[in-house]
Coordinates of C-alpha atoms and ligand atoms in Angstrom, one line a residue:
M1 CA -55.2 20.7 -49.1
I2 CA -58.9 19.9 -49.2
R3 CA -59.8 16.2 -49.2
L4 CA -63.3 15.2 -50.4
Y5 CA -65.2 11.9 -50.4
D6 CA -65.9 11.0 -54.0
T7 CA -69.0 8.8 -54.4
M8 CA -67.7 7.4 -57.7
S9 CA -64.5 6.0 -56.3
R10 CA -66.0 5.5 -52.8
E11 CA -62.9 7.1 -51.2
K12 CA -61.6 10.3 -49.8
R13 CA -59.2 11.9 -52.2
E14 CA -57.1 15.1 -52.3
F15 CA -59.0 17.7 -54.2
V16 CA -56.5 18.9 -56.8
P17 CA -58.4 21.1 -59.4
Q18 CA -57.6 20.8 -63.1
N19 CA -57.1 24.6 -63.2
P20 CA -56.8 26.2 -59.8
D21 CA -57.8 29.6 -61.3
R22 CA -61.0 28.2 -62.8
I23 CA -62.5 25.5 -60.5
T24 CA -65.9 24.3 -61.7
M25 CA -68.7 23.1 -59.4
Y26 CA -72.2 22.2 -60.4
V27 CA -75.0 21.4 -58.0
C28 CA -78.5 20.3 -58.9
G29 CA -80.9 23.0 -57.9
P30 CA -84.6 23.3 -57.1
T31 CA -87.6 22.3 -59.2
V32 CA -89.8 25.3 -58.6
Y33 CA -93.3 23.9 -58.1
G34 CA -93.7 24.2 -54.3
R35 CA -92.1 25.5 -51.2
A36 CA -88.8 23.8 -50.5
H37 CA -88.5 21.9 -47.2
I38 CA -85.5 22.1 -44.9
G39 CA -84.3 18.8 -46.4
N40 CA -84.3 20.3 -49.9
E41 CA -82.3 23.2 -48.5
R42 CA -79.5 21.1 -47.0
P43 CA -77.5 20.8 -50.3
A44 CA -77.7 24.6 -50.8
V45 CA -76.1 25.1 -47.4
V46 CA -73.6 22.3 -47.7
F47 CA -72.3 23.4 -51.1
D48 CA -72.4 27.1 -50.2
T49 CA -70.1 26.2 -47.3
L50 CA -67.9 24.1 -49.6
A51 CA -67.8 27.0 -52.1
R52 CA -66.7 29.4 -49.3
L53 CA -63.9 26.9 -48.3
I54 CA -62.7 26.6 -51.8
R55 CA -62.6 30.4 -52.2
H56 CA -60.7 30.6 -49.0
E57 CA -58.1 28.1 -50.1
F58 CA -57.8 29.0 -53.8
G59 CA -58.8 32.6 -53.9
A60 CA -62.0 34.7 -54.1
D61 CA -62.2 34.4 -57.9
S62 CA -61.0 30.8 -58.2
L63 CA -64.4 29.1 -58.4
I64 CA -67.3 29.1 -60.8
Y65 CA -70.2 27.7 -58.9
A66 CA -73.3 26.8 -60.9
R67 CA -76.7 25.8 -59.5
N68 CA -79.6 25.3 -61.9
V69 CA -83.3 26.0 -61.6
T70 CA -85.6 23.4 -63.0
D71 CA -88.5 25.3 -64.5
V72 CA -89.7 22.6 -66.9
D73 CA -91.2 19.6 -65.2
D74 CA -94.4 17.6 -65.1
K75 CA -94.9 18.6 -61.4
I76 CA -94.9 22.3 -62.5
I77 CA -97.5 21.6 -65.1
A78 CA -99.6 19.6 -62.6
A79 CA -99.4 22.5 -60.1
A80 CA -100.4 25.0 -62.7
E81 CA -103.4 22.9 -63.9
A82 CA -104.5 22.3 -60.3
E83 CA -104.5 26.0 -59.5
G84 CA -105.9 27.1 -62.9
V85 CA -103.0 29.4 -63.6
G86 CA -100.2 29.7 -66.2
Y87 CA -97.0 27.7 -65.4
R88 CA -95.0 30.9 -65.1
V89 CA -97.1 31.9 -62.1
I90 CA -96.0 28.8 -60.4
T91 CA -92.3 28.9 -61.4
E92 CA -91.9 32.6 -60.6
R93 CA -93.7 32.3 -57.2
Y94 CA -91.6 29.4 -56.0
Y95 CA -88.3 30.7 -57.4
K96 CA -88.9 33.9 -55.4
N97 CA -89.7 31.8 -52.3
Y98 CA -86.5 29.8 -52.9
M99 CA -84.4 32.9 -53.1
E100 CA -86.0 34.2 -49.9
D101 CA -85.1 31.0 -48.2
M102 CA -81.5 31.3 -49.5
G103 CA -81.2 34.8 -48.2
A104 CA -82.5 33.7 -44.7
L105 CA -79.9 30.8 -44.7
N106 CA -77.1 33.2 -45.8
V107 CA -76.5 31.1 -48.9
L108 CA -74.7 33.3 -51.4
P109 CA -76.0 33.3 -55.0
P110 CA -74.2 31.0 -57.3
D111 CA -72.0 32.4 -60.1
F112 CA -74.2 30.8 -62.7
E113 CA -77.8 30.0 -62.2
P114 CA -79.1 28.6 -65.5
R115 CA -82.9 28.1 -65.9
A116 CA -83.8 25.0 -67.9
T117 CA -86.3 27.0 -70.2
A118 CA -83.3 29.1 -71.4
F119 CA -81.2 26.1 -72.5
V120 CA -83.7 24.0 -74.5
P121 CA -81.8 24.6 -77.8
R122 CA -78.6 23.2 -76.2
M123 CA -80.5 20.2 -74.9
I124 CA -81.9 19.5 -78.4
D125 CA -78.4 19.8 -79.8
M126 CA -77.1 17.3 -77.2
I127 CA -79.9 14.9 -77.9
Q128 CA -79.2 15.0 -81.6
R129 CA -75.5 14.2 -80.9
L130 CA -76.6 11.2 -78.8
I131 CA -78.9 10.0 -81.6
Q132 CA -76.1 10.4 -84.2
G133 CA -73.7 8.5 -81.9
G134 CA -76.0 5.6 -81.6
F135 CA -76.8 6.1 -77.9
A136 CA -80.4 7.3 -78.3
Y137 CA -83.4 6.5 -80.5
V138 CA -86.7 8.2 -81.5
A139 CA -90.0 6.4 -80.9
E140 CA -93.5 7.8 -81.0
G141 CA -92.5 11.4 -80.5
H142 CA -90.1 10.4 -77.6
V143 CA -86.4 10.3 -77.7
L144 CA -84.9 7.6 -75.3
F145 CA -81.4 7.0 -74.1
E146 CA -80.5 3.3 -74.9
V147 CA -78.8 2.2 -71.7
V148 CA -77.4 -1.1 -73.1
N149 CA -75.2 1.0 -75.5
D150 CA -73.3 2.5 -72.5
P151 CA -71.2 -0.3 -70.9
E152 CA -70.2 2.0 -68.0
Y153 CA -73.8 2.6 -67.0
G154 CA -74.4 1.9 -63.3
A155 CA -70.8 2.8 -62.2
L156 CA -71.8 5.6 -59.9
S157 CA -74.6 3.8 -58.1
R158 CA -72.9 0.4 -58.5
R159 CA -76.1 -1.2 -59.5
D160 CA -76.6 -4.2 -61.7
R161 CA -79.4 -4.5 -64.1
D162 CA -82.0 -5.8 -61.6
A163 CA -81.2 -3.0 -59.2
I164 CA -81.4 -0.5 -62.0
L165 CA -84.9 -1.6 -62.9
A166 CA -86.0 -1.7 -59.3
G167 CA -84.5 1.6 -58.4
A168 CA -85.7 3.6 -61.3
R169 CA -89.3 2.3 -60.8
V170 CA -89.3 2.2 -64.6
E171 CA -92.5 1.9 -66.5
V172 CA -92.6 -0.5 -69.3
A173 CA -93.8 1.6 -72.2
P174 CA -94.6 0.2 -75.7
Y175 CA -92.2 2.8 -77.3
K176 CA -89.2 1.7 -75.2
R177 CA -86.7 -0.9 -76.6
D178 CA -85.8 -1.8 -73.1
A179 CA -87.4 -1.0 -69.7
A180 CA -84.2 0.6 -68.4
D181 CA -84.1 3.2 -71.2
F182 CA -84.8 6.7 -70.0
V183 CA -86.5 9.7 -71.6
L184 CA -84.5 12.6 -73.2
W185 CA -87.5 14.2 -74.9
K186 CA -91.2 13.6 -74.7
P187 CA -94.2 14.9 -76.6
A188 CA -96.1 17.9 -75.2
G189 CA -99.5 16.3 -74.4
E190 CA -102.9 17.9 -74.7
Q191 CA -103.6 19.9 -71.6
A192 CA -103.3 23.7 -71.8
E193 CA -100.3 24.0 -69.6
Q194 CA -98.6 21.0 -71.3
V195 CA -99.0 22.9 -74.6
A196 CA -97.9 26.2 -73.1
L197 CA -94.7 24.7 -71.6
S198 CA -93.5 23.0 -74.8
F199 CA -90.9 23.7 -77.4
D200 CA -90.3 22.9 -81.1
S201 CA -87.9 20.1 -81.8
P202 CA -87.0 17.8 -84.7
W203 CA -89.3 15.3 -83.0
G204 CA -92.3 17.5 -82.7
R205 CA -93.4 19.9 -80.0
G206 CA -92.5 18.6 -76.6
R207 CA -90.2 19.1 -73.6
P208 CA -86.9 17.7 -72.3
G209 CA -86.5 15.1 -69.7
W210 CA -85.0 16.2 -66.4
H211 CA -81.7 14.5 -66.7
I212 CA -80.6 16.0 -70.0
E213 CA -81.2 19.4 -68.5
C214 CA -78.2 19.2 -66.2
S215 CA -75.9 17.6 -68.8
A216 CA -76.7 20.4 -71.3
M217 CA -76.3 23.2 -68.7
I218 CA -73.0 21.8 -67.5
E219 CA -71.8 22.0 -71.2
A220 CA -72.9 25.7 -71.1
F221 CA -70.3 26.6 -68.5
G222 CA -67.6 24.0 -68.8
T223 CA -64.4 24.9 -70.7
R224 CA -63.6 23.2 -74.0
N225 CA -60.4 21.4 -74.7
D226 CA -58.4 21.6 -78.0
A227 CA -60.6 19.0 -79.6
G228 CA -63.6 21.1 -78.8
H229 CA -65.0 18.8 -76.2
I230 CA -66.2 20.0 -72.8
E231 CA -63.7 19.4 -70.1
T232 CA -64.7 17.4 -67.1
I233 CA -65.9 19.6 -64.3
D234 CA -64.2 19.4 -61.0
I235 CA -67.1 18.8 -58.6
H236 CA -70.7 17.7 -59.2
G237 CA -72.9 17.8 -56.1
G238 CA -76.4 17.1 -54.9
G239 CA -78.4 15.0 -52.4
L240 CA -77.8 11.3 -51.9
D241 CA -81.2 10.6 -53.5
L242 CA -79.9 11.9 -56.8
I243 CA -77.2 9.3 -57.2
F244 CA -79.7 7.0 -59.0
P245 CA -81.2 7.5 -61.4
H246 CA -80.5 11.3 -61.9
H247 CA -76.7 11.5 -61.7
E248 CA -76.2 8.0 -63.3
N249 CA -78.2 9.3 -66.2
E250 CA -76.4 12.6 -66.4
I251 CA -73.1 10.8 -66.5
A252 CA -74.3 8.5 -69.3
Q253 CA -75.5 11.3 -71.4
S254 CA -72.5 13.5 -71.0
R255 CA -69.9 10.8 -71.4
C256 CA -71.6 9.5 -74.6
A257 CA -71.9 13.0 -76.0
H258 CA -68.3 13.9 -75.1
A259 CA -66.4 11.0 -76.6
G260 CA -66.0 9.2 -73.3
A261 CA -64.8 12.1 -71.2
P262 CA -66.1 11.8 -67.6
L263 CA -68.6 14.4 -66.5
A264 CA -67.0 15.2 -63.1
R265 CA -63.9 14.4 -61.2
F266 CA -65.5 14.4 -57.8
W267 CA -69.1 13.3 -57.0
V268 CA -70.1 14.8 -53.7
H269 CA -73.4 13.9 -52.1
N270 CA -75.1 15.1 -48.9
G271 CA -77.2 13.0 -46.6
F272 CA -80.9 13.6 -45.7
V273 CA -82.7 15.6 -43.0
D274 CA -84.6 13.1 -40.9
M275 CA -87.9 13.6 -39.1
G276 CA -88.0 10.9 -36.5
A277 CA -87.0 7.6 -38.1
E278 CA -87.7 8.7 -41.6
K279 CA -86.2 11.0 -44.2
M280 CA -88.1 14.2 -44.6
S281 CA -89.8 14.1 -48.0
K282 CA -92.9 15.5 -49.7
S283 CA -94.2 12.0 -50.5
L284 CA -94.1 11.0 -46.8
G285 CA -95.8 14.2 -45.8
N286 CA -93.5 14.9 -42.9
V287 CA -92.0 18.1 -44.2
V288 CA -91.2 21.4 -42.5
T289 CA -90.3 24.4 -44.7
V290 CA -87.9 27.2 -44.0
N291 CA -90.8 29.5 -44.1
D292 CA -92.7 27.5 -41.4
L293 CA -89.6 27.7 -39.2
L294 CA -89.1 31.4 -39.7
T295 CA -92.7 32.0 -39.0
Q296 CA -92.4 30.0 -35.7
G297 CA -89.7 32.6 -34.7
H298 CA -86.5 30.6 -35.5
R299 CA -83.9 32.6 -37.3
G300 CA -82.2 31.7 -40.5
E301 CA -78.8 31.6 -38.9
T302 CA -80.0 29.1 -36.3
L303 CA -81.3 26.8 -39.2
R304 CA -78.0 27.1 -41.0
L305 CA -76.1 26.1 -37.9
A306 CA -78.5 23.2 -37.3
L307 CA -77.9 22.0 -40.9
L308 CA -74.2 22.1 -40.4
S309 CA -74.2 20.4 -37.0
A310 CA -73.9 16.9 -38.6
H311 CA -71.2 15.9 -41.1
Y312 CA -72.7 16.6 -44.5
R313 CA -72.7 12.9 -45.4
S314 CA -74.6 11.9 -42.3
P315 CA -78.3 12.4 -41.6
V316 CA -79.4 15.5 -39.6
P317 CA -82.1 14.4 -37.1
W318 CA -84.4 17.4 -37.2
T319 CA -85.8 18.1 -33.7
N320 CA -86.8 21.0 -31.5
K321 CA -83.9 20.2 -29.3
L322 CA -81.5 20.6 -32.2
L323 CA -83.0 24.1 -32.9
D324 CA -82.8 25.1 -29.2
Q325 CA -79.2 23.9 -29.0
S326 CA -78.2 25.7 -32.2
K327 CA -79.8 29.0 -31.0
A328 CA -77.9 28.6 -27.6
V329 CA -74.6 28.1 -29.5
L330 CA -75.1 31.2 -31.5
D331 CA -76.1 33.2 -28.4
R332 CA -72.8 32.2 -26.8
W333 CA -70.8 33.0 -29.9
Y334 CA -72.4 36.4 -30.3
R335 CA -72.0 37.2 -26.5
A336 CA -68.3 36.3 -26.8
L337 CA -67.9 38.4 -29.9
G338 CA -69.7 41.3 -28.3
K339 CA -67.5 41.1 -25.2
L340 CA -64.4 41.1 -27.3
Q341 CA -65.5 44.1 -29.4
L342 CA -66.4 46.0 -26.3
A343 CA -63.2 45.3 -24.4
R344 CA -60.8 45.4 -27.4
P345 CA -62.4 47.4 -30.2
E346 CA -59.1 47.7 -32.0
V347 CA -58.6 44.0 -32.5
R348 CA -58.8 42.6 -36.0
L349 CA -61.4 39.9 -36.7
D350 CA -60.1 38.8 -40.1
D351 CA -56.4 38.0 -39.7
K352 CA -55.7 35.6 -42.6
E353 CA -53.0 33.6 -40.9
T354 CA -55.2 32.9 -37.9
I355 CA -58.1 31.8 -40.1
D356 CA -55.7 29.6 -42.0
V357 CA -54.7 27.9 -38.8
F358 CA -58.4 27.4 -37.8
V359 CA -59.2 25.9 -41.2
E360 CA -56.2 23.6 -41.0
E361 CA -56.8 22.4 -37.4
S362 CA -60.6 22.3 -37.4
G363 CA -60.9 19.5 -39.8
L364 CA -62.8 21.5 -42.4
L365 CA -60.2 20.5 -45.0
D366 CA -60.9 16.9 -44.2
D367 CA -64.1 16.3 -46.2
L368 CA -65.8 19.4 -44.7
N369 CA -65.8 18.3 -41.1
T370 CA -68.3 21.0 -39.9
P371 CA -69.0 19.4 -36.5
G372 CA -65.3 19.6 -35.6
A373 CA -65.2 23.3 -36.8
L374 CA -68.3 24.1 -34.7
A375 CA -66.8 22.5 -31.6
D376 CA -63.6 24.6 -32.1
L377 CA -65.5 27.8 -32.4
S378 CA -67.5 27.0 -29.3
N379 CA -64.2 26.4 -27.4
V380 CA -62.9 29.8 -28.5
A381 CA -66.1 31.4 -27.5
S382 CA -65.8 29.8 -24.0
V383 CA -62.3 31.0 -23.6
I384 CA -63.3 34.6 -24.6
L385 CA -66.2 34.5 -22.1
G386 CA -63.9 33.2 -19.3
T387 CA -61.0 35.5 -19.8
D388 CA -60.2 39.0 -18.6
L389 CA -59.7 40.5 -22.1
N390 CA -58.0 43.6 -20.8
I391 CA -54.9 41.8 -19.8
L392 CA -54.7 39.7 -23.0
S393 CA -51.9 40.5 -25.4
D394 CA -52.8 42.0 -28.8
D395 CA -51.7 38.9 -30.6
D396 CA -53.9 36.6 -28.4
A397 CA -56.9 38.9 -28.8
T398 CA -56.5 39.0 -32.5
A399 CA -56.1 35.2 -32.7
M400 CA -59.3 34.7 -30.6
G401 CA -61.3 37.3 -32.5
S402 CA -60.2 36.2 -36.0
T403 CA -60.8 32.5 -35.2
L404 CA -64.3 33.2 -33.9
R405 CA -65.5 35.7 -36.5
G406 CA -63.3 34.8 -39.5
G407 CA -63.6 31.0 -38.8
A408 CA -67.4 31.2 -38.4
N409 CA -67.7 33.3 -41.6
I410 CA -66.3 30.5 -43.6
L411 CA -69.3 28.4 -42.4
G412 CA -71.5 31.3 -43.4
L413 CA -72.2 32.0 -39.7
L414 CA -71.7 34.9 -37.3
H415 CA -72.1 37.5 -40.0
Q416 CA -74.3 39.8 -37.9
Q417 CA -73.5 42.4 -35.3
P418 CA -73.8 41.0 -31.7
D419 CA -76.3 43.7 -30.9
D420 CA -78.5 42.8 -33.9
W421 CA -78.4 39.2 -32.9
A422 CA -79.2 39.9 -29.2
K423 CA -82.2 42.0 -30.3
G424 CA -83.4 39.4 -32.8
R425 CA -83.6 42.0 -35.5
V426 CA -85.2 40.5 -38.6
I427 CA -83.0 40.4 -41.6
E428 CA -84.9 41.3 -44.8
V429 CA -83.9 39.6 -48.0
D430 CA -83.1 41.5 -51.1
I431 CA -84.6 39.2 -53.6
A432 CA -83.0 40.9 -56.6
D433 CA -79.6 39.3 -55.9
G434 CA -80.5 36.9 -53.0
I435 CA -78.2 38.7 -50.6
A436 CA -79.6 39.4 -47.1
V437 CA -79.5 43.0 -46.1
G438 CA -79.9 44.0 -42.4
D439 CA -82.9 46.0 -41.5
A440 CA -84.0 46.7 -38.0
L441 CA -87.6 46.2 -37.2
D442 CA -87.4 47.1 -33.6
A443 CA -88.6 50.6 -33.6
R444 CA -91.7 49.5 -31.6
I445 CA -89.5 48.3 -28.8
E446 CA -87.4 51.4 -28.8
A447 CA -90.6 53.5 -28.6
K448 CA -91.7 51.5 -25.5
I449 CA -88.3 52.0 -23.9
A450 CA -88.6 55.8 -24.5
E451 CA -92.2 55.7 -23.0
R452 CA -90.8 53.9 -19.9
A453 CA -88.0 56.4 -19.5
K454 CA -90.5 59.2 -19.6
A455 CA -92.7 57.5 -17.0
K456 CA -89.7 57.0 -14.7
K457 CA -88.7 60.6 -15.1
S458 CA -92.1 61.7 -13.9
R459 CA -91.9 59.2 -11.1
D460 CA -94.7 57.1 -12.5
F461 CA -93.1 53.8 -11.5
A462 CA -96.3 51.8 -12.0
T463 CA -96.3 52.6 -15.7
A464 CA -92.6 52.0 -16.0
D465 CA -92.9 48.6 -14.4
R466 CA -95.9 47.7 -16.5
I467 CA -94.0 48.4 -19.7
R468 CA -91.0 46.3 -18.5
D469 CA -93.4 43.4 -17.6
E470 CA -95.2 43.7 -21.0
L471 CA -91.9 43.5 -22.8
K472 CA -90.7 40.6 -20.6
A473 CA -93.9 38.7 -21.6
E474 CA -92.7 39.0 -25.2
G475 CA -89.3 37.7 -24.3
I476 CA -87.7 41.2 -24.3
V477 CA -85.3 41.8 -21.4
L478 CA -84.5 45.4 -20.5
E479 CA -81.2 46.3 -18.9
D480 CA -80.7 49.6 -17.2
G481 CA -77.2 50.9 -17.4
P482 CA -75.2 54.2 -16.9
S483 CA -75.7 55.1 -20.6
G484 CA -79.5 54.3 -20.7
T485 CA -81.6 51.2 -21.2
T486 CA -80.5 48.5 -23.6
W487 CA -82.5 45.4 -24.5
R488 CA -82.1 41.9 -25.8
R489 CA -84.2 38.9 -26.5
E490 CA -84.3 36.1 -23.9
Ligands
ZN501 ZN1 -78.9 17.4 -62.0

């Protein structure tokens, strides 16, 4: 039984889905106007891990996981105007970059990935229902949600009116009845890209506000009850910073459009990635992107493990030490896996019963305790490395192998072959579906090894040693064995 901390009730509760054959989870995705930083990527990794756990517990086809793409936004228009390009150039470029990051982090594509631009008619429909219900009003080409008409407003963030006004940094605008009211629709504006990224509506050409986007897209994949209303989804996720105002506003819109039905049964929020004493954020200018880190030579799997090293609700302090430790952990795990595969090639690595025991005992079911699970996996790796595997019973070998490989796979880790990891092979990302496909880029090293073997054969030891030293300088260690020379990265 999975237990999850629900931000709405401020308590950990048993996760009992409404329909275990059709569990619904929605997570707020990227706004595609710039490279995402590692803090932006944390929810993608956290909820990908939760999705893997749900599928393990309830079945491979039990979950419908939706993660949207915000491709209508003032920041997109500003980026397009600044570069002098069409908005689509911006959104396509950064969507592609995002999918590359997802591939590097081994984040599986969601089942449903709605783009805001494809759901504007549904947003307009929802806004019309809110106006008809008396929850929204039209003023000077804008449509605004009237917060005072929703008595439950503020329940998620537990804010009173003063805190709402402070937290939303609301502008007092002449067309607003109240400063706390928020935008559902706004007029297009005059700039070329504002006009280009606008849509016809009953209130003139314009574009939707950010919050209505998620409410409308959740409608698009939720199931309907007998009365035709959208059923409450099981899990709504996102970063802590979205609790207010974004999720508070999503809740208000959806509940008022759905005759009071709550939007989600569980509100799950992940903590920040911290740089020093501060949260990593674009506005503070202390960001590091996945692309920066990969360019520096870190591998996607190392980044994923680093992101999972803290409990998802706690901050992750982002340091070089964390990256070094994460790499060292993976080195050990892969060494243990390689040792086991070499000594006992017949052993299964996916025994379901074993993996069930791991999931049960590791604490993963208890609000996704990933630090506990990582510690358990490291313990198994240590046992494997310290054991003579040839005298191990089949059952014990299967239990160790399935815990290590099968357990790590639930966290989206240890999905490579030990040899590929040791050689630091670069995994290329197939952008078409966001799934990483392995591709070895080490032909150059193999060629050097062949050159060295040739030199040794002709007793040119000076050349052979030079090649070995050159590779060593690049961090490539050669190991001569009975069946030839193998190599690994230091
Ligand atoms: Zn959202």
